[in-house]
Short mmCIF file of C-alpha atoms in Angstrom, two decimals:
data_model
loop_
_atom_site.label_atom_id
_atom_site.label_comp_id
_atom_site.label_asym_id
_atom_site.label_seq_id
_atom_site.Cartn_x
_atom_site.Cartn_y
_atom_site.Cartn_z
CA ALA S 1169 41.52 130.59 -23.03
CA GLN S 1170 41.95 133.26 -25.67
CA SER S 1171 39.61 135.67 -27.41
CA VAL S 1172 39.66 138.21 -30.21
CA THR S 1173 37.57 141.32 -30.57
CA GLN S 1174 37.33 143.18 -33.83
CA LEU S 1175 35.97 146.53 -32.86
CA ASP S 1176 34.29 147.43 -36.15
CA SER S 1177 31.97 145.11 -38.05
CA GLN S 1178 31.85 147.36 -41.12
CA VAL S 1179 34.25 150.02 -42.35
CA PRO S 1180 33.28 152.06 -45.41
CA VAL S 1181 36.02 154.21 -46.90
CA PHE S 1182 36.69 156.07 -50.12
CA GLU S 1183 39.35 154.95 -52.55
CA GLU S 1184 42.86 156.27 -51.79
CA ALA S 1185 41.90 157.12 -48.20
CA PRO S 1186 43.74 155.56 -45.25
CA VAL S 1187 42.08 152.83 -43.21
CA GLU S 1188 42.55 151.15 -39.85
CA LEU S 1189 40.85 147.91 -38.84
CA ARG S 1190 41.04 147.40 -35.10
CA CYS S 1191 41.74 144.14 -33.29
CA ASN S 1192 42.18 143.47 -29.59
CA TYR S 1193 42.99 140.09 -28.14
CA SER S 1194 43.07 138.39 -24.78
CA SER S 1195 45.32 135.52 -23.79
CA SER S 1196 47.09 134.33 -20.68
CA VAL S 1197 50.03 132.94 -22.66
CA SER S 1198 52.27 134.07 -25.50
CA VAL S 1199 50.53 134.16 -28.85
CA TYR S 1200 50.90 134.38 -32.57
CA LEU S 1201 48.74 136.98 -34.29
CA PHE S 1202 47.36 136.96 -37.82
CA TRP S 1203 45.27 138.95 -40.22
CA TYR S 1204 43.42 137.04 -42.93
CA VAL S 1205 41.41 138.35 -45.87
CA GLN S 1206 38.42 136.58 -47.37
CA TYR S 1207 36.90 137.41 -50.73
CA PRO S 1208 33.34 136.25 -51.54
CA ASN S 1209 33.00 132.48 -51.91
CA GLN S 1210 36.66 131.88 -51.16
CA GLY S 1211 38.75 130.60 -48.29
CA LEU S 1212 41.00 132.65 -46.06
CA GLN S 1213 44.23 134.13 -47.35
CA LEU S 1214 46.93 135.11 -44.89
CA LEU S 1215 47.61 138.82 -45.10
CA LEU S 1216 50.30 139.13 -42.46
CA LYS S 1217 51.48 137.56 -39.25
CA TYR S 1218 53.30 138.36 -36.07
CA LEU S 1219 55.32 135.46 -34.73
CA SER S 1220 58.20 137.21 -32.96
CA GLY S 1221 60.75 139.96 -33.44
CA SER S 1222 59.80 143.35 -34.86
CA THR S 1223 56.38 144.46 -33.69
CA LEU S 1224 55.61 146.10 -37.04
CA VAL S 1225 54.80 143.62 -39.78
CA GLU S 1226 54.05 144.38 -43.40
CA SER S 1227 52.37 142.62 -46.29
CA ILE S 1228 53.34 142.77 -49.94
CA ASN S 1229 50.22 144.73 -50.89
CA GLY S 1230 50.70 147.71 -48.60
CA PHE S 1231 49.00 146.59 -45.40
CA GLU S 1232 50.81 146.74 -42.08
CA ALA S 1233 49.98 145.83 -38.51
CA GLU S 1234 51.63 146.61 -35.23
CA PHE S 1235 51.70 144.27 -32.27
CA ASN S 1236 51.18 146.21 -29.06
CA LYS S 1237 51.64 143.91 -26.11
CA SER S 1238 50.71 146.44 -23.44
CA GLN S 1239 47.44 147.28 -25.16
CA THR S 1240 46.93 143.72 -26.42
CA SER S 1241 46.16 145.04 -29.87
CA PHE S 1242 47.08 144.17 -33.43
CA HIS S 1243 45.48 146.85 -35.59
CA LEU S 1244 45.67 146.62 -39.38
CA ARG S 1245 46.40 149.75 -41.40
CA LYS S 1246 46.81 150.80 -45.00
CA PRO S 1247 47.72 154.35 -46.00
CA SER S 1248 45.80 154.31 -49.29
CA VAL S 1249 43.14 151.72 -50.17
CA HIS S 1250 42.00 150.47 -53.56
CA ILE S 1251 38.66 149.18 -54.77
CA SER S 1252 40.20 145.72 -54.89
CA ASP S 1253 40.76 145.81 -51.10
CA THR S 1254 37.02 145.40 -50.60
CA ALA S 1255 36.71 142.15 -48.64
CA GLU S 1256 36.18 140.74 -45.17
CA TYR S 1257 39.15 140.82 -42.84
CA PHE S 1258 39.68 138.51 -39.89
CA CYS S 1259 42.04 138.90 -36.99
CA ALA S 1260 43.14 135.64 -35.37
CA VAL S 1261 45.25 134.49 -32.45
CA SER S 1262 46.80 131.16 -31.58
CA GLN S 1263 48.91 130.07 -28.65
CA ARG S 1264 52.59 129.57 -29.40
CA THR S 1265 52.41 126.09 -27.93
CA ASN S 1266 49.14 125.23 -29.65
CA ALA S 1267 49.34 126.82 -33.08
CA GLY S 1268 46.90 124.43 -34.73
CA LYS S 1269 43.93 125.97 -32.94
CA SER S 1270 43.22 129.55 -33.93
CA THR S 1271 40.59 131.81 -32.46
CA PHE S 1272 39.08 134.31 -34.85
CA GLY S 1273 37.36 137.62 -34.45
CA ASP S 1274 33.95 138.19 -35.97
CA GLY S 1275 35.42 139.90 -39.01
CA THR S 1276 35.38 143.42 -40.42
CA THR S 1277 33.84 144.11 -43.79
CA LEU S 1278 35.91 146.72 -45.58
CA THR S 1279 34.04 148.44 -48.40
CA VAL S 1280 36.06 150.77 -50.61
CA LYS S 1281 33.94 153.22 -52.56
CA PRO S 1282 35.04 155.11 -55.68
CA LYS M 692 53.92 123.69 -54.16
CA ALA M 693 50.23 122.85 -54.36
CA GLY M 694 47.97 124.49 -51.81
CA VAL M 695 45.38 122.96 -49.54
CA THR M 696 42.63 121.27 -51.48
CA GLN M 697 39.14 120.43 -50.28
CA THR M 698 36.56 118.22 -51.91
CA PRO M 699 33.82 118.56 -52.76
CA ARG M 700 33.48 122.31 -53.08
CA TYR M 701 29.70 122.23 -52.78
CA LEU M 702 27.29 119.77 -51.19
CA ILE M 703 23.54 119.69 -50.73
CA LYS M 704 22.12 117.24 -48.21
CA THR M 705 18.86 116.77 -46.37
CA ARG M 706 18.25 116.63 -42.65
CA GLY M 707 19.19 113.34 -41.06
CA GLN M 708 21.75 112.39 -43.67
CA GLN M 709 25.46 112.18 -43.05
CA VAL M 710 28.30 113.78 -44.98
CA THR M 711 32.05 113.33 -45.36
CA LEU M 712 34.34 116.16 -46.37
CA SER M 713 37.93 115.70 -47.47
CA CYS M 714 41.03 117.83 -47.08
CA SER M 715 44.47 117.34 -48.60
CA PRO M 716 47.14 119.43 -46.86
CA ILE M 717 50.21 121.02 -48.34
CA SER M 718 52.95 118.47 -48.88
CA GLY M 719 55.02 118.07 -45.74
CA HIS M 720 52.39 119.52 -43.43
CA ARG M 721 51.39 117.17 -40.62
CA SER M 722 48.70 119.24 -38.93
CA VAL M 723 45.19 119.65 -40.30
CA SER M 724 42.59 121.80 -38.58
CA TRP M 725 38.91 122.18 -39.40
CA TYR M 726 36.75 125.25 -38.93
CA GLN M 727 33.07 125.97 -39.43
CA GLN M 728 32.08 129.39 -40.77
CA THR M 729 28.51 130.64 -40.51
CA PRO M 730 27.06 134.17 -40.69
CA GLY M 731 25.75 133.93 -37.14
CA GLN M 732 28.63 132.25 -35.31
CA GLY M 733 31.58 133.31 -37.44
CA LEU M 734 34.63 131.08 -37.65
CA GLN M 735 34.65 128.34 -35.05
CA PHE M 736 37.32 125.73 -34.45
CA LEU M 737 36.17 122.13 -34.81
CA PHE M 738 39.29 120.01 -34.28
CA GLU M 739 42.93 119.54 -35.19
CA TYR M 740 44.71 116.37 -36.22
CA PHE M 741 48.45 115.85 -36.05
CA SER M 742 50.16 112.63 -37.10
CA GLU M 743 46.83 110.77 -37.24
CA THR M 744 45.86 111.80 -33.68
CA GLN M 745 43.32 114.36 -32.61
CA ARG M 746 45.35 116.99 -30.81
CA ASN M 747 42.71 119.66 -30.16
CA LYS M 748 38.94 119.70 -30.07
CA GLY M 749 36.44 122.54 -30.14
CA ASN M 750 33.00 122.71 -28.59
CA PHE M 751 30.95 120.80 -31.12
CA PRO M 752 28.63 117.83 -30.51
CA GLY M 753 29.77 114.29 -31.13
CA ARG M 754 27.98 114.27 -34.50
CA PHE M 755 31.08 116.03 -35.78
CA SER M 756 34.04 113.72 -36.09
CA GLY M 757 37.23 113.48 -38.06
CA ARG M 758 40.24 111.43 -38.82
CA GLN M 759 43.63 111.74 -40.42
CA PHE M 760 45.42 109.25 -42.57
CA SER M 761 49.11 108.36 -42.69
CA ASN M 762 49.60 110.69 -45.70
CA SER M 763 48.18 113.56 -43.57
CA ARG M 764 44.98 113.80 -45.60
CA SER M 765 42.00 114.37 -43.35
CA GLU M 766 38.30 113.73 -43.48
CA MET M 767 35.53 115.28 -41.48
CA ASN M 768 32.21 113.55 -40.96
CA VAL M 769 28.93 115.00 -39.80
CA SER M 770 26.18 112.55 -38.94
CA THR M 771 22.44 113.19 -38.56
CA LEU M 772 22.62 116.52 -40.30
CA GLU M 773 20.63 119.46 -38.96
CA LEU M 774 19.62 122.66 -40.73
CA GLY M 775 22.06 124.57 -38.55
CA ASP M 776 24.96 122.58 -39.97
CA SER M 777 24.71 124.57 -43.19
CA ALA M 778 28.02 126.37 -43.36
CA LEU M 779 31.33 126.81 -45.10
CA TYR M 780 33.74 124.23 -43.74
CA LEU M 781 37.35 125.29 -43.95
CA CYS M 782 40.39 123.14 -43.61
CA ALA M 783 43.82 124.52 -42.74
CA SER M 784 47.19 122.82 -42.74
CA SER M 785 50.44 123.67 -41.04
CA LEU M 786 53.76 122.09 -40.20
CA GLY M 787 52.41 121.44 -36.74
CA THR M 788 55.45 122.54 -34.80
CA SER M 789 55.25 125.30 -32.23
CA GLU M 790 57.96 127.38 -33.89
CA LEU M 791 55.96 128.13 -37.01
CA GLY M 792 52.36 129.07 -36.31
CA GLU M 793 51.12 129.80 -39.79
CA GLN M 794 48.08 127.93 -41.09
CA PHE M 795 47.24 127.72 -44.78
CA PHE M 796 43.57 127.52 -45.65
CA GLY M 797 41.78 125.67 -48.40
CA PRO M 798 38.90 127.14 -50.41
CA GLY M 799 36.30 125.44 -48.26
CA THR M 800 33.34 123.13 -48.78
CA ARG M 801 29.97 124.84 -48.82
CA LEU M 802 27.43 122.50 -47.19
CA THR M 803 23.73 123.23 -47.53
CA VAL M 804 21.30 121.18 -45.45
CA LEU M 805 17.69 121.23 -46.63
#
């Protein structure tokens, strides 16, 4: 069995400030890790993923996440946020041998204020 | 390449009715997974189909069923609708192999049960 805990349900932050959205996971087998973003009334968009290799992964819009196996974490960071980053963010995990079944955290609502 | 499409986008039904939702995966993808998203329960895995066979199943009652056709399109059916079935139903497709764990999500079908 696997589980995901997103440690903050809501994160308010001012524009151009740094932000960290925290995610811990639990699994007895090797996993893939993902961060998805969801805007109102839309589906999920993949933000970034860790499949293997370098533990630091980056997205094209300035987000990055670091896979920490010893701490079973996959925190999402951005050094300077924009108003347009306001959305709900989901951390997800799937087993490497069972990638069609993802387990999601409860989500973190990021609100960027001017 | 076209993304994952879901039809219809919105549905309103009454208790006791049944409903069928459709999902067309990305061309070449053989795995289709379904998720239910509600404010109270978050994102929960319903089932996954791969090559017309159910490969994974979540913890939902038998009223929730699905199938996949030879062209990888999938349908999800909910019978005897209950108020609690009101949710955003998301479909995700992937290649289905263990080496590539990325799922691509559709925009969802918003089901309202009155």
